[in-house]
C-alpha atoms as one frame of an Amber mdcrd trajectory, in Angstrom:
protein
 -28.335 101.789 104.801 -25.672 104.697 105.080 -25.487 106.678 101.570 -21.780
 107.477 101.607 -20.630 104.148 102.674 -19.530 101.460 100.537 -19.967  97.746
 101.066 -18.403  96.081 101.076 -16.476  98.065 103.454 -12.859  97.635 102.888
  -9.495  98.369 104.940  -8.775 101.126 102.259 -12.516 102.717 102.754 -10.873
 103.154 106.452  -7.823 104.160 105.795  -9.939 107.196 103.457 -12.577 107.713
 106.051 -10.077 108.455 108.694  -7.757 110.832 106.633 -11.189 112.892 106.155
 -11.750 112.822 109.603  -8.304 114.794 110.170  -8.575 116.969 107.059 -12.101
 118.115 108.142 -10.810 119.594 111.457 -13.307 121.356 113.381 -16.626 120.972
 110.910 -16.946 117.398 112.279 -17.541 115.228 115.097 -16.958 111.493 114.561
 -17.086 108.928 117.943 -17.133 105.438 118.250 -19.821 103.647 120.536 -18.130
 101.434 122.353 -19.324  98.454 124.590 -17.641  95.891 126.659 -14.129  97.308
 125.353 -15.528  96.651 121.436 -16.470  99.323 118.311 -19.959  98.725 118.204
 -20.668 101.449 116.209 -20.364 105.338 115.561 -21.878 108.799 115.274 -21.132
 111.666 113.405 -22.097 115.831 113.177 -20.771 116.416 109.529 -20.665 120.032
 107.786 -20.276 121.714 111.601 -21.710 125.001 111.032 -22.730 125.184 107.655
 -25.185 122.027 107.365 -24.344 120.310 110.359 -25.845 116.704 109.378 -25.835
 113.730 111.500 -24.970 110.252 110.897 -24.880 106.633 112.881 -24.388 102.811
 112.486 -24.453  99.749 114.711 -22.915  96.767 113.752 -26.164  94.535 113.257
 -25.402  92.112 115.933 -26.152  95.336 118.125 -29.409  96.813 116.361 -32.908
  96.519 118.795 -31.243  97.093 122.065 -31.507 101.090 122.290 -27.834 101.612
 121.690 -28.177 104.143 119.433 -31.148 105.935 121.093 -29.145 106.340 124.082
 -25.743 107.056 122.108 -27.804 109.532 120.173 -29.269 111.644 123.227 -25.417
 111.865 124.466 -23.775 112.738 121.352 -26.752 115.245 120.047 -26.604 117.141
 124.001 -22.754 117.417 123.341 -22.601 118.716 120.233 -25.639 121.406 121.078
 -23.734 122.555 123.920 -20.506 122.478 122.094 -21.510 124.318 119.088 -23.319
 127.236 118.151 -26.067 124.973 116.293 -29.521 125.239 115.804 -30.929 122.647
 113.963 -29.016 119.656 112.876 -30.210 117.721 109.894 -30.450 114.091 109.472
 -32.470 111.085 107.361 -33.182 107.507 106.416 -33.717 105.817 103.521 -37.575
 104.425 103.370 -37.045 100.948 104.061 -34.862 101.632 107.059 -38.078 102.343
 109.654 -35.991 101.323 112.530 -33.761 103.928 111.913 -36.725 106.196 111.401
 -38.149 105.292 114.985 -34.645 106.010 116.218 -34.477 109.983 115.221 -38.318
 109.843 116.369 -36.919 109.412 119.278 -34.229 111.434 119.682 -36.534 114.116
 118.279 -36.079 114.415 114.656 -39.250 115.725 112.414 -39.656 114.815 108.766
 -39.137 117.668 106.792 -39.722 115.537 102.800 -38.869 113.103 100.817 -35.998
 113.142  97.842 -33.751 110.541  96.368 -30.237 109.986  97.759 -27.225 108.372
  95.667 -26.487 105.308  98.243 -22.401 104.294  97.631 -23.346 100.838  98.179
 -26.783 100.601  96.300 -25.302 101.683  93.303 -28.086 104.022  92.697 -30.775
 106.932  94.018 -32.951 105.387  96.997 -35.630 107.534  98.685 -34.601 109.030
 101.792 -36.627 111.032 104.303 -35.384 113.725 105.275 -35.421 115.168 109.033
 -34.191 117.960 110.779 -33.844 118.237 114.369 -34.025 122.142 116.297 -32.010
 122.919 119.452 -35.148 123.881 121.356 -37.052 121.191 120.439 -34.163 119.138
 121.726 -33.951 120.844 124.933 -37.915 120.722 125.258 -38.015 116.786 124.955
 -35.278 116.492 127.543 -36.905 118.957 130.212 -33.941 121.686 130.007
């Protein structure tokens, strides 16, 4: 369900992912969700001032328990208050509605609907796109 991730995901896809965590410097965020001392999962705020797109996965054992709801209001109120950023885009591909419900909740609107090369599909998908705006953010907590 992630577009730029392969599968399946090997050590070297890692090993790659992490060197372009340290050559991005400051124009991303990546964190692990954590529980009970385990990786669980992660979220990222790619293209940091310039496109600023986020991203997520949960290992499926973990999906359906609001993990990623609640990781998501966390990371998004971090990186809004740690950046100057006003709206932070994001998506799913259309058969990923759980996903979907997930940036409903943390806010996201859909903004259209275009094909996205998915890594691990082998081919375009269609992908909803969303976008999320620091006030409406703020407004849907009560700041």
């Amino acid at each position: 369900m992630l577009a730029k991730v392969p599968h399946p995901y090997r050590l070297a896809d890692a090993d790659a992912f992490l060197r372009s965590i340290k050559q991005a410097d400051r124009h991303l965020l990546a964190l692990s969700i954590i529980r009970d001392g385990h990786v669980i999962g992660g979220m990222g705020l790619s293209d940091i001032g310039t496109g600023s797109e986020f991203g997520y996965w949960l290992g499926r054992a973990h999906w359906g328990k609001g993990y990623a709801t609640e990781a998501g209001r966390a990371f998004l109120a971090h990186a809004f208050a740690a950046y100057d950023i006003g709206l932070i885009r994001s998506g799913v591909f259309v058969d990923n509605p759980a996903s979907l419900n997930v940036q409903g909740k943390l806010g996201f609107e859909r903004t259209g609907v275009r094909e996205v090369y998915c890594v691990a599909r082998g081919h375009p998908v269609e992908h909803i796109d969303t976008v999320l705006t620091r006030e409406r953010f703020h407004a849907l907590r009560g700041d």
